[in-house]
XYZ file of C-alpha atoms in Angstrom:
431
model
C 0.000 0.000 0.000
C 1.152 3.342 -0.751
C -0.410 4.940 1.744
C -2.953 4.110 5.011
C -6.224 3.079 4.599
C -8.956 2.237 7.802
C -11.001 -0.654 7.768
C -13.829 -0.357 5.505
C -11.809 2.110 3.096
C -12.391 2.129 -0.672
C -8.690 0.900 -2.273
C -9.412 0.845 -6.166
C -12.396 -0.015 -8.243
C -11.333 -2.151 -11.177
C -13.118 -2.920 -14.673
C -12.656 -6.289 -16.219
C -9.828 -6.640 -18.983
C -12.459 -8.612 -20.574
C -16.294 -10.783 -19.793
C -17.370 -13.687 -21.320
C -19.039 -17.174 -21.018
C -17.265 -20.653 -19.434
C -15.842 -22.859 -21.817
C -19.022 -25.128 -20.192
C -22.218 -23.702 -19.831
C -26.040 -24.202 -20.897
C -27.215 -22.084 -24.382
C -26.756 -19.181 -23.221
C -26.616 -15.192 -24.965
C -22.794 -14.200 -25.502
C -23.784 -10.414 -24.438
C -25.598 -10.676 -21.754
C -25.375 -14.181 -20.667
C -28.955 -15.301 -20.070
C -30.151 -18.843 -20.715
C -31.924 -18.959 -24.033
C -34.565 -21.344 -24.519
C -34.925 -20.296 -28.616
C -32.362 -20.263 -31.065
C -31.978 -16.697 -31.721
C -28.344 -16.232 -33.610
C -26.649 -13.463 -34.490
C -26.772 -12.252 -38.032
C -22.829 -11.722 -38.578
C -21.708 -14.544 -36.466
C -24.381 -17.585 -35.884
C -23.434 -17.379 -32.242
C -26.290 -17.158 -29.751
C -28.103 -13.426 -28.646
C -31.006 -12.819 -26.869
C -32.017 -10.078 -29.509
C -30.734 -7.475 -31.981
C -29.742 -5.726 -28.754
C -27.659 -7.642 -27.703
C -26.509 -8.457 -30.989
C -24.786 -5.331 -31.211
C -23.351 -5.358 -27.320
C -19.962 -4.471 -26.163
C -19.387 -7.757 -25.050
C -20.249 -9.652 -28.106
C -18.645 -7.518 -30.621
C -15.239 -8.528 -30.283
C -15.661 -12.239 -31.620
C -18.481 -10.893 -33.818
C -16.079 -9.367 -35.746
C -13.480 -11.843 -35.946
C -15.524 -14.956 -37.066
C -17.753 -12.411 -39.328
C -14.624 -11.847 -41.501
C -13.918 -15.861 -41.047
C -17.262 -16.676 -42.209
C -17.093 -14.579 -45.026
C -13.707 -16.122 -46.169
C -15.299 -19.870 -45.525
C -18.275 -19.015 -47.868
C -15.868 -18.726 -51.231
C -15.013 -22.125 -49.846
C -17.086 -25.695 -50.795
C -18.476 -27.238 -47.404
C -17.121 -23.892 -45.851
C -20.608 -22.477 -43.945
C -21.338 -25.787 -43.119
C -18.414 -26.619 -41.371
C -18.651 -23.015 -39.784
C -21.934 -24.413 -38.304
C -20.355 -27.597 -36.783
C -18.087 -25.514 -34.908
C -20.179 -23.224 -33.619
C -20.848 -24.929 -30.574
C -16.681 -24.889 -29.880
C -16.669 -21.174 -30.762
C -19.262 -20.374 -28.383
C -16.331 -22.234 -26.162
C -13.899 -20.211 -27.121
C -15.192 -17.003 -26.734
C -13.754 -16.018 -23.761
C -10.344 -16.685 -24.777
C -10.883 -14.997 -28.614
C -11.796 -11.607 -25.759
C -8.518 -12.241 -24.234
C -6.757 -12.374 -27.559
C -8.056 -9.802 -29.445
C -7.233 -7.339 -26.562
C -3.483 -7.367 -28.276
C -5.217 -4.962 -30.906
C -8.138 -3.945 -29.409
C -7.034 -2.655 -26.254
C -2.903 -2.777 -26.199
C -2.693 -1.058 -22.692
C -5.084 -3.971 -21.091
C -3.005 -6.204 -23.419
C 0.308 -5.601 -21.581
C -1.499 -6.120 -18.405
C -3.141 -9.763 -19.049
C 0.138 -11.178 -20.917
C 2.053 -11.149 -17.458
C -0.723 -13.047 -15.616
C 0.285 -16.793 -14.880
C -1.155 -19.413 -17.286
C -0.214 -22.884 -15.806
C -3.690 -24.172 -15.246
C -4.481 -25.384 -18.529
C -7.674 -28.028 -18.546
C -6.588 -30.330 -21.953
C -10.199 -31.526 -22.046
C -11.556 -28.239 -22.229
C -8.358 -26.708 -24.252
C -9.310 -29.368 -27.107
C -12.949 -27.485 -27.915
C -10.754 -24.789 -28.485
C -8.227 -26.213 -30.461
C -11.576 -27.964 -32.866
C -12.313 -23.966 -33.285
C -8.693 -23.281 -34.323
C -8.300 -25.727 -36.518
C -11.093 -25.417 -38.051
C -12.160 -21.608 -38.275
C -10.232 -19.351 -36.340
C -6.622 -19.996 -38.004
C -8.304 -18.550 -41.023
C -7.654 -15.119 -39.378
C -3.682 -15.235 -39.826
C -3.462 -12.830 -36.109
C -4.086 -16.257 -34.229
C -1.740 -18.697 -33.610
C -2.113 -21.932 -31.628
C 0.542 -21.412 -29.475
C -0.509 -17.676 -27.692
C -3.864 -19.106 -27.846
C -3.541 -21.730 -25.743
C -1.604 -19.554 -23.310
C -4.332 -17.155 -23.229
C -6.693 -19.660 -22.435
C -4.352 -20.617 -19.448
C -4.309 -16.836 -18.586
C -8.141 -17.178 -18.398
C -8.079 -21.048 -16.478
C -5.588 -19.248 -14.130
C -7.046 -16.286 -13.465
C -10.592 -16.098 -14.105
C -12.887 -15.138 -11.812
C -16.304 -16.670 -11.694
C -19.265 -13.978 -11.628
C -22.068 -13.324 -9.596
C -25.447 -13.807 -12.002
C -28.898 -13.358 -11.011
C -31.056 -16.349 -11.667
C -32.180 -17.034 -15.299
C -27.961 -16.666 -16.840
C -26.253 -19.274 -17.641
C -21.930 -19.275 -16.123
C -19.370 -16.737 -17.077
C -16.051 -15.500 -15.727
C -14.062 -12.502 -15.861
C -10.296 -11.336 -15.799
C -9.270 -8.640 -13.906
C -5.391 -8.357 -14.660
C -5.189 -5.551 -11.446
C -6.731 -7.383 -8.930
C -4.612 -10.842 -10.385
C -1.366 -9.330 -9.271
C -2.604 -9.645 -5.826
C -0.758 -12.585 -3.658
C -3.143 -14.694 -2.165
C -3.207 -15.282 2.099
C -5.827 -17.181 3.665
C -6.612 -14.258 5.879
C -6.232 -11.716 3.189
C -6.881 -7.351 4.015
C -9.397 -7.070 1.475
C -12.001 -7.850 0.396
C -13.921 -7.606 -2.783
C -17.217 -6.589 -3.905
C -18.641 -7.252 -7.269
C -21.086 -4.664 -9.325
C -24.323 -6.237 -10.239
C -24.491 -3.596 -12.918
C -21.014 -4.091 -15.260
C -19.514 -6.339 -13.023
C -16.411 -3.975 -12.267
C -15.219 -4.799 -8.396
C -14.594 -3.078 -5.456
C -11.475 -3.963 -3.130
C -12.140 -2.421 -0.047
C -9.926 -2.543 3.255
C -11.149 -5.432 5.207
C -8.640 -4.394 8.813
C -6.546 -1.508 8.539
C -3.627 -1.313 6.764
C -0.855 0.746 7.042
C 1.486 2.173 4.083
C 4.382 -0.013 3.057
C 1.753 -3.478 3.978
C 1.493 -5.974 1.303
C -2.373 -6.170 0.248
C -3.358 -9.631 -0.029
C -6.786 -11.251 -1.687
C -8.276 -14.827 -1.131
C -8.163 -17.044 -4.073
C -10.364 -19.422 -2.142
C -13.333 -19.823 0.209
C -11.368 -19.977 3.311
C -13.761 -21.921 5.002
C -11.497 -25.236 5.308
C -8.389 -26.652 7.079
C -5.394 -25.722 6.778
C -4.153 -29.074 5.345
C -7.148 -28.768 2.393
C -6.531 -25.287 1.607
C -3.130 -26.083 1.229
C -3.454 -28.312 -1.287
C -6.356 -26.943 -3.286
C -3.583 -23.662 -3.639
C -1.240 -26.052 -4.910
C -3.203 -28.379 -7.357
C -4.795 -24.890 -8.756
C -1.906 -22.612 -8.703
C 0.868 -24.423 -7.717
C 2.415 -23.116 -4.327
C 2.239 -23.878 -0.828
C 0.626 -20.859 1.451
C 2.755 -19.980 4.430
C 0.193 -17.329 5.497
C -0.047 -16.548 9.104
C -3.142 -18.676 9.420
C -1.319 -21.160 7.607
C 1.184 -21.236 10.089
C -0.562 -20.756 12.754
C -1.928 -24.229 14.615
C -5.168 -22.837 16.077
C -5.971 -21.015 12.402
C -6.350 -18.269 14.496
C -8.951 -19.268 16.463
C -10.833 -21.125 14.193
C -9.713 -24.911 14.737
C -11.000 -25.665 11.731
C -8.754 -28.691 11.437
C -9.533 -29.624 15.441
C -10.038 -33.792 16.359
C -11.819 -34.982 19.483
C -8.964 -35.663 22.025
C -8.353 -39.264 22.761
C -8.413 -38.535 26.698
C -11.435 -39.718 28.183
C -13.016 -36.347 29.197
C -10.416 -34.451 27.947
C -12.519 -31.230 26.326
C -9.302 -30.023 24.518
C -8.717 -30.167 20.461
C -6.345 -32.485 18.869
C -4.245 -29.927 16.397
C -1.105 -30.320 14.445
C 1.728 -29.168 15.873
C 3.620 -27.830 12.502
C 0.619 -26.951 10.244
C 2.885 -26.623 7.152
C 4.637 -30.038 7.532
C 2.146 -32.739 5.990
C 3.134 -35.928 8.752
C 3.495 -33.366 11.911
C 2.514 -34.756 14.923
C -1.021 -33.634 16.644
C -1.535 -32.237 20.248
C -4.080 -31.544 22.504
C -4.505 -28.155 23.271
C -5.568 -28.742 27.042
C -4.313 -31.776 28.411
C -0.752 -32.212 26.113
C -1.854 -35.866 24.489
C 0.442 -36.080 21.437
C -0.161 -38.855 18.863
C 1.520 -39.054 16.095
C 0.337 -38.279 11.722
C -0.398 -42.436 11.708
C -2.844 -42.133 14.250
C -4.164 -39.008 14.023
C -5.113 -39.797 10.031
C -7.086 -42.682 11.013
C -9.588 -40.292 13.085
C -9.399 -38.606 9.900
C -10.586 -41.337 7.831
C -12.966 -42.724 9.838
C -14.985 -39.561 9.445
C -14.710 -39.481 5.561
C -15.851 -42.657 6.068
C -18.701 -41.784 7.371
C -19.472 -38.631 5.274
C -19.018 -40.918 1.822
C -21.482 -43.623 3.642
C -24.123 -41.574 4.362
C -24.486 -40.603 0.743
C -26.827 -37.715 -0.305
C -28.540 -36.859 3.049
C -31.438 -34.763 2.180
C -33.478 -34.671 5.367
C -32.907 -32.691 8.573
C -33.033 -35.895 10.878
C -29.929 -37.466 8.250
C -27.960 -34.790 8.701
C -28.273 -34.206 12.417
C -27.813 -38.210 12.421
C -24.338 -37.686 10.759
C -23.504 -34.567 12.676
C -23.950 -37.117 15.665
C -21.751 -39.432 14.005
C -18.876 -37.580 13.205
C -19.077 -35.314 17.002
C -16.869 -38.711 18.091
C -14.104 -37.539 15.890
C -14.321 -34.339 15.042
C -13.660 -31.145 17.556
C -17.284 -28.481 17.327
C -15.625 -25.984 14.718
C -14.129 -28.528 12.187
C -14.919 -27.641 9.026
C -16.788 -30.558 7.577
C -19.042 -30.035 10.573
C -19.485 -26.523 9.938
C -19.997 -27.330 6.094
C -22.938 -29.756 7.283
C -24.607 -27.397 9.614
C -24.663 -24.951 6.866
C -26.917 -27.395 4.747
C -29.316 -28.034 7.610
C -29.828 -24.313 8.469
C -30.531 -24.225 4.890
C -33.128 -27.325 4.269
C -34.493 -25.623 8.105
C -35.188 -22.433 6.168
C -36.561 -23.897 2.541
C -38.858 -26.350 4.546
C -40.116 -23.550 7.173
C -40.334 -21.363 3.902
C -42.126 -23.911 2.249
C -44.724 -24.607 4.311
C -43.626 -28.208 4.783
C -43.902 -28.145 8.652
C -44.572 -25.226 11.359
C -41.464 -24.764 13.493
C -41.469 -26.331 17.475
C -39.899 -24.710 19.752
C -36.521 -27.426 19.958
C -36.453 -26.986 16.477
C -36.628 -23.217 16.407
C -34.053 -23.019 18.872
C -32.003 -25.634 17.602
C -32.244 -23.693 14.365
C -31.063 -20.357 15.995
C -28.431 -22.516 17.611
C -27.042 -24.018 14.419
C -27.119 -20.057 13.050
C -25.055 -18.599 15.522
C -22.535 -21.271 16.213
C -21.731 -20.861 11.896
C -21.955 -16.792 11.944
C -19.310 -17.090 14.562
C -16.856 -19.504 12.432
C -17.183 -17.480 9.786
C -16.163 -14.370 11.505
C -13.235 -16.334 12.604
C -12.504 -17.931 9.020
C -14.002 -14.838 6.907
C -14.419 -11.589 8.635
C -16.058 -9.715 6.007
C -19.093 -9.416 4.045
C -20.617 -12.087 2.039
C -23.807 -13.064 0.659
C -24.002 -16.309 1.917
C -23.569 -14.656 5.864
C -26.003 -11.527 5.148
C -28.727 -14.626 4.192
C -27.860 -16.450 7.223
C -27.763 -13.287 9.377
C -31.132 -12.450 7.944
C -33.217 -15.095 8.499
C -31.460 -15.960 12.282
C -33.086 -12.629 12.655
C -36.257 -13.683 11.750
C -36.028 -16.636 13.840
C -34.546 -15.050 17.173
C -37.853 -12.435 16.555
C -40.330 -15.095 16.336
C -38.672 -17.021 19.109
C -39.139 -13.817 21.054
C -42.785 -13.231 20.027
C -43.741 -16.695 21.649
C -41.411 -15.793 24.676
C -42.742 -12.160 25.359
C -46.546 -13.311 25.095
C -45.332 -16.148 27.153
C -44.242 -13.383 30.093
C -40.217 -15.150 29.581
C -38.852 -11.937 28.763
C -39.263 -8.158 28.788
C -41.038 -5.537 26.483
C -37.333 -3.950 25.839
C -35.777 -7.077 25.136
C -38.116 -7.743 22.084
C -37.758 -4.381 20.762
C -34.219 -5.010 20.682
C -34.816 -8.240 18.900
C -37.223 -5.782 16.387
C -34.400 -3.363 16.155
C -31.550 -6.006 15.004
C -33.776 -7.284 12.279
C -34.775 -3.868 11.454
C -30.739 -3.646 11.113
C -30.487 -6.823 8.947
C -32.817 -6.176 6.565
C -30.696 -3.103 5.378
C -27.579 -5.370 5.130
């Protein structure tokens, strides 16, 4: 940072080097990227719009008029538009990376920008739908080559970030060669909000930070261990975080990697004692138990075990049946229990929403319960916003009202005390 900025401090808003649709994704419009249930086309291209509109979009027009002058080469050709129209499903792949591409002319400033981004994470199944398109249409235009293309579509695989649609769109991603040059740490000092509108983002001070501090993103939901973010960092973008969390046994506070300790009564989490060495030996936090990687892992195991046994669990009483289950092994924040107890708040809320059942009081309060115990992880894991907390937050506001309703008719608690509970979801609502 070149200067100080307070928690909650606007850093830079950023517009995307370039939008466009997943390599895989439903029939969807290359502008605007709603599902289509038709088969409008464009008139230049043959690729899919939603109109003439969007026919003529910003987004669209860059491989509009690339394959426009391809398809008029191909119709001097015999078979030509017909082969054009076997590929069109693999262009519609490739758009994405034919925006990357053509920023070299297009937009030479954004250009310099992208070409420095890492391109390692090349997907050769998805690269080859790409590769159809070259070989069949796009080397036609003599500015592509094989070679750069396939590193821009690793620039995209790398660094492409997926957007936030509203219902109705199909998937698309966008690369923001700013906010790329970013080093990741699982407890980053930003954070980043995305415009509904044109999809530019906000990075915003998440704690203070003072001038001369590295600013740091989150390439991942930091929700997990230590040991699982570790290695999703590495498979994806191959190095091995030595954040502080990282580092850190407790996470911080979270214990997101915490076992049940083997001592009988012993209320204390099992941790590892060097978080960045994969066979480190785990030890109890309260009563000094140390066992070593060999025993600890088969803790581990047994509670995959029973995670991949209980299949699909689709019912509240399955999942608080598992949750049961894996309490032997696993300490109260672990991840995979938090991950669970996410899904039941959220089958509580579709079925309450639904109709499906009226809410009991042990299930109200074990639903308000559930709530708190996963807003208060995810301050420890990710203290910022989100829309996944503001939708929790809101409706365990609705909940802790209603459960105050029955209380305060009930004569349990005070007039004050339920305006307070009125107030807070007064407060949530404007979240």
């Amino acid at each position: 940072a070149l200067k100080d900025y307070s928690k909650g401090s606007v850093i830079f808003q950023l517009q995307p080097g370039a939008l466009g649709p997943c390599v895989r994704t439903e029939s969807q419009c290359m502008n605007c990227f709603k599902i289509l249930d038709g088969k409008t086309t464009c008139s230049k291209c043959l690729l899919p719009v939603c109109n003439k509109q969007c026919e003529r979009g910003s987004n669209h027009l860059a491989e509009c008029q690339v394959l426009k002058k391809v398809r008029e080469k191909l119709k001097s050709t015999s078979g030509g538009l017909k082969l054009y129209k076997e590929q069109l499903e693999n262009l519609a792949a490739a758009t994405m990376t034919i925006r990357l591409y053509t920023l070299k002319w297009r937009d030479p400033g954004t250009w310099n920008l992208v070409s420095i981004l890492m391109d390692h994470q090349v997907r050769e199944n998805l690269w080859m739908s790409i590769k159809s398109a070259f070989d069949t249409v796009l080397h036609l235009d003599d500015r592509f080559e094989e070679k750069e293309l396939k590193r821009v579509f690793g620039i995209q695989s790398t660094n492409g970030a997926n957007l936030h649609l509203p219902p109705g769109h199909g998937r698309a991603v966008g690369v923001y060669p700013i906010f790329a040059l970013l080093n990741h740490s699982c407890m980053c000092n930003t954070e980043t909000l995305e415009s509904k509108d044109d999809h530019s983002v906000v990075l915003k001070a998440r704690f203070d930070i003072k001038a001369g501090e590295e600013m740091t993103t989150c390439y991942l939901k930091p929700d997990q261990a230590t040991f699982a973010r570790r290695q999703f960092l590495f498979d994806k973008w191959n190095f091995w975080c030595e954040c502080h969390r990282c580092r850190d046994p407790t996470e911080l506070g979270a214990i997101s990697a915490g076992l049940v300790c083997t001592e009988r009564r012993c209320p204390g989490p099992l941790l590892p004692v060097s978080p960045l060495e994969e066979l480190s030996p785990w030890m109890c936090r309260c009563c000094g138990t140390t066992l070593s990687w060999d025993q600890t892992s088969k803790s581990i195991e047994r509670a995959v075990s029973e995670v991949n046994e209980s299949g699909e669990c689709t019912s509240i009483d399955s999942l608080e049946s598992l949750l049961n289950r894996l309490n032997k092994y696993l300490y109260s924040s672990h991840y995979m229990l938090i991950q669970i107890q996410v899904k039941l708040f959220l089958l509580y809320i579709s079925q309450y929403k639904n109709g499906q059942n009226k809410l009991k009081r042990p299930s109200l309060d074990r639903m308000i319960q559930i709530g708190e115990n996963i807003l208060h992880q995810m301050n420890l894991t990710d203290p910022g916003e989100s829309r996944q907390k503001r939708y929790i937050e809101e409706n365990l506001s609705s909940h802790k009202l209603e459960r105050g309703c029955q209380d305060f008719k009930a004569g349990i608690i005070a007039k004050e005390k339920l305006q307070k509970l009125i107030l807070l979801k007064k407060c949530s609502m404007k979240l």
